[in-house]
Amino acid sequence: MTRSQNTSLRQRPARAVLPPPYPGKAQRKTGVAALLMLGAITLMAAAPAWALYKVVGPDGKVTYTDRPPIDKPAQALHTNGSVSANASLPFELRQVASKYPVTLYTTKDCPPCDSGRQSLRQRGIPFAEKSVATSADLQALQRLENTKQLPVLRIGAQQVKGYSEAEWQSYLDAAGYPKQSSLTGYQWADATPLAPPAASTPAANKPPAGRQAPGATTNSSPPASTAPSGFRF
């Protein structure tokens, strides 16, 4: 080997094997910060979906929280962010009432109906009351509950015919309703007709008020009662 060939071999650079590219410390910090920021933005955007209470401050600012505020009015929310119909109820009672709503079917001059209504209120049970007073109401009761007996208590999917204090209390216990009333300042809604009243239509060729149609006879007997027959207490 000549001197020139020996020199060229010594000057030839060696081929180095580089390690795979890994992110440096600064790059790792930047990636973690970006992930944390993305998570925070996602939680902020989804606040109404998970929060249980919506609080509106005096300045109109809206905030969401999973605990009922003590010193501020708040609206309870469903899981989709809409305001709950039982917003004024305590949390535990609201959960049960949403799962097993209570409906009471009653009529006038019905002592068992009055006793059942009073029993529900004393225990602090939120319920909707439906009044059965007309033939249309009775037909609706037969269609919905398959009975003419009143009162009828509906707890979720459970039907209870007639009033029995022990039986009503046992079904309320099974549904998970609190044994003692936890309501404060709660107002039960008035009873509403089971069948909505039909819209009245003006009669054709109706004579003016104070005038009698030709050939009509005067009936001085009192109007018949609108309450249907067939009720059983």
Coordinates of N, CA and C in Angstrom, one line a residue:
M1 N 0.9 -1.2 0.0 CA 0.0 0.0 0.0 C 0.9 1.2 0.0
T2 N 0.5 2.2 -0.9 CA 1.4 3.4 -1.0 C 1.0 4.4 0.1
R3 N 1.8 5.4 0.3 CA 1.6 6.4 1.3 C 0.3 7.2 1.0
S4 N 0.0 7.5 -0.2 CA -1.2 8.2 -0.6 C -2.4 7.4 -0.3
Q5 N -2.4 6.1 -0.5 CA -3.6 5.3 -0.2 C -3.8 5.2 1.3
N6 N -2.7 5.1 2.1 CA -2.8 5.1 3.5 C -3.4 6.3 4.1
T7 N -3.1 7.5 3.5 CA -3.6 8.8 4.0 C -5.1 8.9 3.7
S8 N -5.5 8.5 2.5 CA -6.9 8.6 2.1 C -7.8 7.7 3.0
L9 N -7.3 6.6 3.4 CA -8.0 5.7 4.4 C -8.2 6.4 5.7
R10 N -7.1 7.0 6.2 CA -7.2 7.6 7.5 C -8.2 8.8 7.5
Q11 N -8.3 9.5 6.4 CA -9.1 10.7 6.3 C -10.6 10.4 6.0
R12 N -10.9 9.2 5.6 CA -12.3 8.8 5.3 C -13.2 8.8 6.5
P13 N -14.2 9.6 6.6 CA -15.1 9.7 7.8 C -15.8 8.4 8.1
A14 N -15.9 8.1 9.3 CA -16.6 6.9 9.7 C -18.1 7.1 9.7
R15 N -18.9 6.1 9.3 CA -20.4 6.3 9.2 C -21.0 6.0 10.6
A16 N -21.6 7.0 11.1 CA -22.1 6.8 12.5 C -23.6 6.4 12.4
V17 N -24.1 5.6 13.4 CA -25.5 5.1 13.5 C -26.2 6.0 14.5
L18 N -27.1 6.8 14.0 CA -27.8 7.8 14.9 C -28.9 7.1 15.6
P19 N -29.2 7.5 16.8 CA -30.4 7.0 17.6 C -31.7 7.5 17.0
P20 N -32.8 6.8 17.2 CA -34.1 7.2 16.7 C -34.4 8.6 17.3
P21 N -35.1 9.4 16.6 CA -35.4 10.7 17.1 C -36.5 10.7 18.2
Y22 N -36.2 11.1 19.4 CA -37.1 11.2 20.5 C -37.3 12.7 20.8
P23 N -38.6 13.0 21.2 CA -38.8 14.4 21.6 C -38.0 14.9 22.8
G24 N -37.5 16.1 22.8 CA -36.8 16.6 23.9 C -37.7 16.9 25.1
K25 N -37.1 17.4 26.2 CA -37.9 17.7 27.4 C -38.8 18.8 27.1
A26 N -38.4 19.8 26.4 CA -39.3 21.0 26.1 C -40.5 20.5 25.3
Q27 N -40.3 19.6 24.3 CA -41.4 19.2 23.5 C -42.4 18.4 24.3
R28 N -41.9 17.5 25.2 CA -42.8 16.8 26.1 C -43.7 17.7 26.9
K29 N -43.1 18.8 27.5 CA -43.8 19.7 28.3 C -44.9 20.4 27.5
T30 N -44.6 20.7 26.2 CA -45.6 21.4 25.4 C -46.7 20.5 25.1
G31 N -46.4 19.2 24.8 CA -47.5 18.2 24.5 C -48.4 18.0 25.7
V32 N -47.9 17.9 26.9 CA -48.7 17.7 28.1 C -49.6 18.9 28.4
A33 N -49.0 20.1 28.2 CA -49.8 21.3 28.4 C -51.0 21.4 27.4
A34 N -50.7 21.0 26.2 CA -51.8 21.1 25.2 C -52.9 20.1 25.5
L35 N -52.6 18.9 26.0 CA -53.6 17.9 26.4 C -54.4 18.4 27.6
L36 N -53.7 19.0 28.6 CA -54.5 19.6 29.7 C -55.4 20.7 29.3
M37 N -55.0 21.5 28.4 CA -55.8 22.7 28.0 C -57.0 22.1 27.2
L38 N -56.8 21.1 26.4 CA -57.9 20.5 25.6 C -58.9 19.9 26.5
G39 N -58.5 19.2 27.6 CA -59.4 18.6 28.5 C -60.2 19.7 29.3
A40 N -59.6 20.8 29.7 CA -60.3 21.9 30.4 C -61.3 22.5 29.5
I41 N -61.0 22.7 28.2 CA -62.0 23.3 27.3 C -63.2 22.4 27.1
T42 N -62.9 21.1 27.0 CA -64.0 20.1 26.8 C -64.9 20.1 28.0
L43 N -64.4 20.2 29.2 CA -65.2 20.2 30.4 C -66.0 21.5 30.5
M44 N -65.5 22.6 30.1 CA -66.2 23.8 30.2 C -67.3 23.8 29.2
A45 N -67.1 23.3 28.0 CA -68.1 23.3 27.0 C -69.3 22.3 27.4
A46 N -69.0 21.3 28.1 CA -70.0 20.3 28.5 C -70.6 20.6 29.9
A47 N -70.4 21.7 30.4 CA -70.9 22.0 31.8 C -72.3 21.7 32.0
P48 N -73.3 22.2 31.1 CA -74.7 21.9 31.3 C -75.0 20.5 31.3
A49 N -74.2 19.6 30.7 CA -74.5 18.2 30.5 C -74.3 17.4 31.8
W50 N -73.3 17.9 32.6 CA -73.0 17.1 33.9 C -73.4 17.8 35.1
A51 N -73.6 19.2 35.1 CA -73.9 19.9 36.3 C -75.3 19.6 36.7
L52 N -75.6 19.7 38.0 CA -77.0 19.4 38.5 C -77.7 20.7 38.8
Y53 N -77.0 21.8 39.0 CA -77.7 23.0 39.3 C -77.1 24.2 38.5
K54 N -78.1 25.0 38.1 CA -77.7 26.2 37.3 C -78.0 27.4 38.2
V55 N -77.0 28.2 38.4 CA -77.1 29.4 39.3 C -76.9 30.6 38.5
V56 N -77.9 31.6 38.6 CA -77.8 32.9 37.9 C -77.6 33.9 39.0
G57 N -76.4 34.6 38.9 CA -76.0 35.6 39.8 C -76.8 36.9 39.6
P58 N -76.7 37.9 40.6 CA -77.3 39.2 40.5 C -77.0 39.9 39.2
D59 N -75.7 39.7 38.7 CA -75.3 40.4 37.5 C -75.7 39.6 36.2
G60 N -76.4 38.6 36.4 CA -76.8 37.8 35.2 C -75.8 36.7 34.8
K61 N -74.7 36.6 35.5 CA -73.7 35.6 35.2 C -74.2 34.2 35.5
V62 N -74.1 33.2 34.6 CA -74.6 31.9 34.8 C -73.4 31.0 35.1
T63 N -73.6 30.2 36.2 CA -72.6 29.2 36.6 C -73.3 27.9 36.8
Y64 N -72.5 26.8 36.8 CA -73.0 25.4 37.0 C -72.3 24.8 38.1
T65 N -73.0 24.0 38.9 CA -72.4 23.3 40.1 C -73.1 22.0 40.3
D66 N -72.3 21.1 40.9 CA -72.9 19.8 41.3 C -73.5 19.7 42.7
R67 N -73.4 20.9 43.4 CA -74.0 20.9 44.8 C -75.0 22.1 44.8
P68 N -76.1 21.9 45.5 CA -77.1 23.0 45.6 C -76.5 24.1 46.4
P69 N -76.5 25.4 45.9 CA -76.0 26.5 46.7 C -76.9 26.8 47.8
I70 N -76.4 27.3 48.9 CA -77.1 27.6 50.1 C -77.7 29.1 50.1
D71 N -76.9 30.0 49.6 CA -77.3 31.4 49.7 C -77.8 32.0 48.4
K72 N -78.0 31.1 47.3 CA -78.4 31.6 46.0 C -79.5 30.7 45.5
P73 N -80.5 31.3 44.8 CA -81.5 30.4 44.1 C -80.9 29.7 42.9
A74 N -81.3 28.5 42.7 CA -80.7 27.6 41.6 C -81.8 26.8 41.0
Q75 N -81.6 26.4 39.8 CA -82.5 25.5 39.0 C -81.8 24.2 38.8
A76 N -82.5 23.1 39.2 CA -82.0 21.8 39.0 C -82.1 21.4 37.5
L77 N -81.1 20.7 37.1 CA -81.0 20.3 35.6 C -81.1 18.8 35.4
H78 N -81.7 18.4 34.3 CA -81.6 17.1 33.8 C -80.1 16.8 33.3
T79 N -79.8 15.6 33.0 CA -78.5 15.3 32.5 C -78.2 15.9 31.1
N80 N -79.3 16.3 30.4 CA -79.0 16.9 29.1 C -79.0 18.4 29.2
G81 N -79.1 19.0 30.5 CA -79.0 20.4 30.6 C -80.3 21.1 30.7
S82 N -81.5 20.5 30.5 CA -82.8 21.1 30.6 C -83.2 21.2 32.0
V83 N -84.0 22.2 32.3 CA -84.5 22.5 33.7 C -85.5 21.4 34.1
S84 N -85.3 20.9 35.3 CA -86.2 19.8 35.7 C -87.5 20.4 36.2
A85 N -88.6 19.6 36.0 CA -89.9 20.0 36.5 C -90.0 20.0 38.0
N86 N -89.2 19.1 38.7 CA -89.1 19.0 40.1 C -87.9 19.8 40.7
A87 N -87.7 21.0 40.1 CA -86.5 21.7 40.5 C -86.5 22.1 42.0
S88 N -87.7 22.3 42.6 CA -87.7 22.8 43.9 C -87.6 21.7 45.0
L89 N -87.6 20.5 44.6 CA -87.5 19.3 45.5 C -86.1 19.1 46.0
P90 N -85.9 18.5 47.2 CA -84.6 18.1 47.6 C -84.1 17.0 46.7
F91 N -82.7 16.9 46.7 CA -82.1 16.1 45.7 C -82.6 14.6 45.7
E92 N -82.6 14.0 46.9 CA -83.0 12.6 47.1 C -84.4 12.4 46.6
L93 N -85.3 13.3 47.0 CA -86.7 13.2 46.7 C -86.9 13.4 45.2
R94 N -86.1 14.3 44.6 CA -86.3 14.6 43.2 C -85.9 13.4 42.4
Q95 N -84.8 12.6 42.8 CA -84.4 11.4 42.1 C -85.5 10.4 42.1
V96 N -86.1 10.2 43.2 CA -87.2 9.1 43.3 C -88.4 9.6 42.5
A97 N -88.8 10.8 42.6 CA -90.0 11.3 41.9 C -89.8 11.3 40.4
S98 N -88.6 11.4 39.9 CA -88.3 11.3 38.5 C -88.4 9.9 38.0
K99 N -88.1 9.0 38.9 CA -88.1 7.5 38.5 C -89.4 6.9 38.7
Y100 N -90.1 7.3 39.8 CA -91.4 6.7 40.1 C -92.4 7.9 40.4
P101 N -92.9 8.5 39.4 CA -93.8 9.6 39.6 C -95.2 9.1 40.1
V102 N -95.8 9.9 41.0 CA -97.0 9.5 41.6 C -98.2 10.3 41.1
T103 N -99.3 9.6 40.7 CA -100.5 10.3 40.3 C -101.7 9.7 41.1
L104 N -102.5 10.7 41.5 CA -103.7 10.3 42.3 C -105.0 10.7 41.6
Y105 N -105.9 9.7 41.4 CA -107.2 9.9 40.7 C -108.2 10.0 41.8
T106 N -109.0 11.1 41.8 CA -110.0 11.4 42.8 C -111.3 11.9 42.2
T107 N -112.3 12.1 43.1 CA -113.5 12.7 42.7 C -114.1 13.4 43.9
K108 N -115.1 14.2 43.6 CA -115.7 15.0 44.7 C -116.5 14.1 45.6
D109 N -116.7 14.6 46.9 CA -117.5 13.9 47.9 C -117.1 12.4 48.0
C110 N -115.8 12.2 48.2 CA -115.2 10.9 48.3 C -114.2 10.9 49.5
P111 N -114.7 10.5 50.7 CA -113.9 10.5 51.9 C -112.6 9.7 51.7
P112 N -112.6 8.5 51.1 CA -111.3 7.8 50.9 C -110.3 8.7 50.0
C113 N -110.8 9.4 49.0 CA -109.9 10.2 48.2 C -109.3 11.3 49.1
D114 N -110.1 11.9 50.0 CA -109.6 13.0 50.8 C -108.6 12.4 51.8
S115 N -108.8 11.2 52.3 CA -107.8 10.6 53.2 C -106.5 10.3 52.5
G116 N -106.6 9.8 51.3 CA -105.4 9.5 50.5 C -104.6 10.7 50.2
R117 N -105.3 11.8 49.8 CA -104.6 13.0 49.5 C -103.9 13.5 50.7
Q118 N -104.5 13.5 51.9 CA -103.9 14.0 53.1 C -102.7 13.2 53.5
S119 N -102.8 11.9 53.3 CA -101.7 11.0 53.6 C -100.5 11.3 52.8
L120 N -100.7 11.5 51.5 CA -99.5 11.8 50.6 C -98.9 13.1 51.0
R121 N -99.7 14.1 51.4 CA -99.1 15.4 51.7 C -98.4 15.3 53.1
Q122 N -98.9 14.6 54.0 CA -98.3 14.5 55.3 C -96.9 13.8 55.2
R123 N -96.8 12.9 54.3 CA -95.5 12.2 54.1 C -94.6 13.0 53.2
G124 N -95.1 14.1 52.5 CA -94.2 14.9 51.7 C -94.0 14.3 50.3
I125 N -95.1 13.7 49.8 CA -94.9 13.0 48.4 C -95.4 14.0 47.4
P126 N -94.6 14.4 46.4 CA -95.1 15.2 45.3 C -95.9 14.4 44.4
F127 N -97.1 14.8 44.0 CA -97.9 14.0 43.2 C -98.8 14.9 42.3
A128 N -99.3 14.4 41.2 CA -100.2 15.0 40.3 C -101.6 14.4 40.6
E129 N -102.6 15.3 40.8 CA -103.9 14.9 41.1 C -104.8 15.1 39.9
K130 N -105.5 14.0 39.5 CA -106.5 14.1 38.3 C -107.9 13.9 38.9
S131 N -108.8 14.8 38.5 CA -110.1 14.8 39.0 C -111.0 14.0 38.0
V132 N -111.9 13.2 38.5 CA -112.9 12.4 37.7 C -114.2 12.9 38.1
A133 N -114.8 13.8 37.2 CA -116.1 14.4 37.5 C -117.1 14.3 36.4
T134 N -116.8 13.9 35.2 CA -117.7 13.9 34.1 C -117.6 12.5 33.5
S135 N -118.6 12.3 32.5 CA -118.6 11.0 31.8 C -117.3 10.8 31.0
A136 N -116.8 11.9 30.4 CA -115.5 11.9 29.7 C -114.4 11.5 30.6
D137 N -114.4 12.0 31.8 CA -113.3 11.6 32.8 C -113.4 10.2 33.2
L138 N -114.7 9.7 33.3 CA -114.8 8.3 33.7 C -114.3 7.3 32.6
Q139 N -114.6 7.7 31.3 CA -114.2 6.9 30.2 C -112.7 6.9 30.1
A140 N -112.1 8.1 30.4 CA -110.6 8.2 30.4 C -110.0 7.3 31.5
L141 N -110.7 7.3 32.7 CA -110.2 6.5 33.8 C -110.3 5.0 33.4
Q142 N -111.3 4.6 32.8 CA -111.5 3.2 32.4 C -110.4 2.8 31.4
R143 N -110.1 3.8 30.5 CA -109.1 3.5 29.4 C -107.7 3.4 30.0
L144 N -107.4 4.3 30.9 CA -106.0 4.3 31.5 C -105.8 3.3 32.6
E145 N -106.8 3.2 33.5 CA -106.6 2.3 34.7 C -107.5 1.1 34.7
N146 N -108.4 1.0 33.8 CA -109.3 -0.2 33.7 C -110.0 -0.4 35.0
T147 N -110.6 0.6 35.5 CA -111.4 0.5 36.8 C -112.3 1.7 36.9
K148 N -113.4 1.5 37.7 CA -114.3 2.6 38.1 C -114.1 3.0 39.5
Q149 N -113.3 2.3 40.2 CA -113.1 2.5 41.6 C -112.2 3.7 41.9
L150 N -112.5 4.5 42.9 CA -111.7 5.6 43.3 C -111.6 5.6 44.8
P151 N -110.4 6.1 45.3 CA -109.3 6.6 44.5 C -108.5 5.5 43.9
V152 N -107.6 6.0 42.9 CA -106.6 5.1 42.3 C -105.3 5.8 42.5
L153 N -104.3 5.1 43.0 CA -102.9 5.6 43.2 C -102.0 5.0 42.2
R154 N -101.3 5.7 41.5 CA -100.3 5.2 40.5 C -98.9 5.7 41.0
I155 N -98.0 4.7 41.2 CA -96.6 4.9 41.6 C -95.8 4.3 40.6
G156 N -95.3 5.1 39.6 CA -94.5 4.6 38.5 C -95.5 3.7 37.7
A157 N -95.1 2.4 37.6 CA -95.9 1.4 36.9 C -96.9 0.7 37.8
Q158 N -96.8 0.9 39.1 CA -97.6 0.2 40.1 C -99.0 0.9 40.3
Q159 N -100.1 0.1 40.2 CA -101.4 0.7 40.4 C -101.9 0.1 41.7
V160 N -102.5 1.0 42.5 CA -103.2 0.6 43.8 C -104.6 1.2 43.8
K161 N -105.6 0.3 43.8 CA -107.0 0.6 43.8 C -107.5 0.8 45.2
G162 N -108.3 1.8 45.4 CA -108.8 2.1 46.7 C -107.8 2.6 47.7
Y163 N -108.3 3.0 48.9 CA -107.4 3.6 49.8 C -107.2 2.7 51.0
S164 N -105.9 2.3 51.2 CA -105.5 1.6 52.4 C -104.2 2.2 52.9
E165 N -104.2 2.8 54.0 CA -103.0 3.5 54.5 C -101.8 2.6 54.5
A166 N -101.9 1.4 55.1 CA -100.8 0.5 55.2 C -100.3 0.1 53.8
E167 N -101.2 -0.2 52.9 CA -100.8 -0.6 51.5 C -100.1 0.6 50.8
W168 N -100.6 1.7 50.9 CA -100.0 2.9 50.2 C -98.6 3.1 50.7
Q169 N -98.5 3.1 52.0 CA -97.2 3.3 52.6 C -96.1 2.3 52.2
S170 N -96.6 1.0 52.1 CA -95.6 0.0 51.8 C -95.1 0.1 50.3
Y171 N -96.0 0.6 49.4 CA -95.6 0.8 48.0 C -94.7 2.0 47.9
L172 N -95.0 3.0 48.7 CA -94.1 4.2 48.7 C -92.7 3.8 49.2
D173 N -92.7 3.0 50.3 CA -91.4 2.5 50.8 C -90.6 1.7 49.8
A174 N -91.3 0.9 49.0 CA -90.7 0.1 48.0 C -90.1 0.9 46.9
A175 N -90.8 2.0 46.6 CA -90.3 2.9 45.5 C -89.1 3.7 46.0
G176 N -88.9 3.8 47.3 CA -87.7 4.6 47.8 C -88.0 6.0 48.3
Y177 N -89.3 6.3 48.5 CA -89.7 7.6 48.9 C -89.3 7.8 50.4
P178 N -88.8 9.0 50.8 CA -88.5 9.2 52.2 C -89.7 8.9 53.1
K179 N -89.5 8.4 54.3 CA -90.5 8.1 55.2 C -91.1 9.4 55.9
Q180 N -90.2 10.4 56.0 CA -90.6 11.6 56.6 C -90.5 12.7 55.6
S181 N -91.4 13.7 55.7 CA -91.4 14.8 54.7 C -90.2 15.6 54.8
S182 N -89.6 15.9 53.7 CA -88.4 16.8 53.6 C -88.7 18.1 52.8
L183 N -90.0 18.3 52.6 CA -90.5 19.5 51.8 C -90.6 20.7 52.7
T184 N -90.2 21.9 52.2 CA -90.3 23.1 52.9 C -90.9 24.2 52.0
G185 N -92.0 24.7 52.3 CA -92.7 25.7 51.5 C -93.2 25.1 50.2
Y186 N -93.4 23.8 50.1 CA -93.8 23.2 48.8 C -95.3 23.4 48.7
Q187 N -95.8 23.7 47.5 CA -97.2 23.9 47.2 C -97.7 22.8 46.2
W188 N -98.6 22.0 46.6 CA -99.2 21.0 45.6 C -100.1 21.7 44.7
A189 N -100.0 21.3 43.4 CA -100.9 21.9 42.4 C -102.4 21.4 42.6
D190 N -103.3 22.2 42.2 CA -104.7 21.8 42.3 C -105.0 20.6 41.3
A191 N -106.0 19.9 41.6 CA -106.4 18.8 40.7 C -106.9 19.3 39.4
T192 N -106.6 18.6 38.3 CA -107.0 19.0 37.0 C -107.8 17.9 36.4
P193 N -108.8 18.2 35.5 CA -109.7 17.2 34.9 C -108.9 16.1 34.2
L194 N -109.3 14.9 34.4 CA -108.6 13.8 33.7 C -108.7 13.9 32.2
A195 N -109.9 14.2 31.7 CA -110.2 14.4 30.3 C -110.3 15.9 30.0
P196 N -109.5 16.4 29.1 CA -109.6 17.9 28.9 C -110.9 18.2 28.3
P197 N -111.5 19.3 28.7 CA -112.8 19.7 28.3 C -112.8 19.9 26.8
A198 N -113.9 19.5 26.1 CA -114.0 19.7 24.7 C -114.3 21.1 24.3
A199 N -113.8 21.6 23.2 CA -114.0 22.9 22.8 C -115.4 23.1 22.4
S200 N -116.0 24.2 22.9 CA -117.4 24.4 22.6 C -117.5 25.1 21.2
T201 N -118.5 24.7 20.4 CA -118.8 25.2 19.1 C -120.1 25.9 19.1
P202 N -120.2 27.1 18.5 CA -121.5 27.9 18.4 C -122.5 27.1 17.7
A203 N -123.7 27.0 18.3 CA -124.8 26.3 17.6 C -125.4 27.1 16.4
A204 N -125.8 26.4 15.4 CA -126.3 27.1 14.2 C -127.7 27.7 14.5
N205 N -127.9 28.9 14.0 CA -129.2 29.6 14.1 C -129.6 29.7 15.6
K206 N -128.6 30.0 16.5 CA -129.0 30.1 17.9 C -129.7 31.4 18.1
P207 N -130.9 31.4 18.8 CA -131.6 32.7 19.0 C -130.8 33.6 19.9
P208 N -131.0 34.9 19.8 CA -130.3 35.8 20.6 C -130.7 35.6 22.1
A209 N -129.8 36.1 23.0 CA -130.0 35.9 24.4 C -131.3 36.6 24.8
G210 N -132.1 36.0 25.6 CA -133.3 36.6 26.1 C -134.5 36.3 25.2
R211 N -134.3 35.7 24.1 CA -135.4 35.3 23.2 C -135.5 33.8 23.1
Q212 N -136.7 33.3 23.0 CA -136.9 31.9 22.9 C -137.2 31.5 21.5
A213 N -136.6 30.4 21.1 CA -136.8 29.9 19.7 C -138.3 29.5 19.5
P214 N -138.8 29.6 18.3 CA -140.2 29.3 18.0 C -140.4 27.8 18.3
G215 N -141.5 27.5 19.0 CA -141.9 26.2 19.3 C -141.2 25.6 20.5
A216 N -140.3 26.3 21.2 CA -139.5 25.8 22.3 C -140.4 26.0 23.6
T217 N -140.3 25.1 24.5 CA -141.0 25.1 25.7 C -140.1 25.4 26.9
T218 N -140.6 26.1 27.8 CA -139.8 26.5 29.0 C -139.6 25.3 30.0
N219 N -138.4 25.0 30.3 CA -138.2 23.9 31.3 C -137.6 24.5 32.6
S220 N -138.4 24.4 33.6 CA -138.1 25.0 34.9 C -137.3 24.1 35.8
S221 N -137.1 22.8 35.4 CA -136.5 21.9 36.2 C -135.0 22.2 36.3
P222 N -134.3 21.9 37.4 CA -132.9 22.2 37.5 C -132.1 21.3 36.6
P223 N -130.9 21.7 36.2 CA -130.0 20.9 35.3 C -129.6 19.7 36.0
A224 N -129.4 18.6 35.2 CA -129.0 17.3 35.7 C -127.5 17.4 36.1
S225 N -127.1 16.6 37.1 CA -125.7 16.6 37.5 C -124.8 16.0 36.4
T226 N -123.6 16.6 36.3 CA -122.6 16.1 35.3 C -121.8 15.0 35.8
A227 N -121.9 14.7 37.0 CA -121.1 13.6 37.6 C -121.6 12.2 37.1
P228 N -120.8 11.4 36.5 CA -121.3 10.1 36.0 C -121.6 9.1 37.1
S229 N -122.5 8.2 36.8 CA -122.8 7.2 37.8 C -121.8 6.0 37.6
G230 N -121.7 5.2 38.6 CA -120.9 4.0 38.5 C -119.6 4.1 39.4
F231 N -119.4 5.2 40.1 CA -118.2 5.3 41.0 C -118.4 4.4 42.1
R232 N -117.3 3.8 42.6 CA -117.3 3.0 43.8 C -116.1 3.5 44.7
F233 N -116.5 3.7 45.9 CA -115.5 4.2 46.9 C -115.0 3.1 47.8

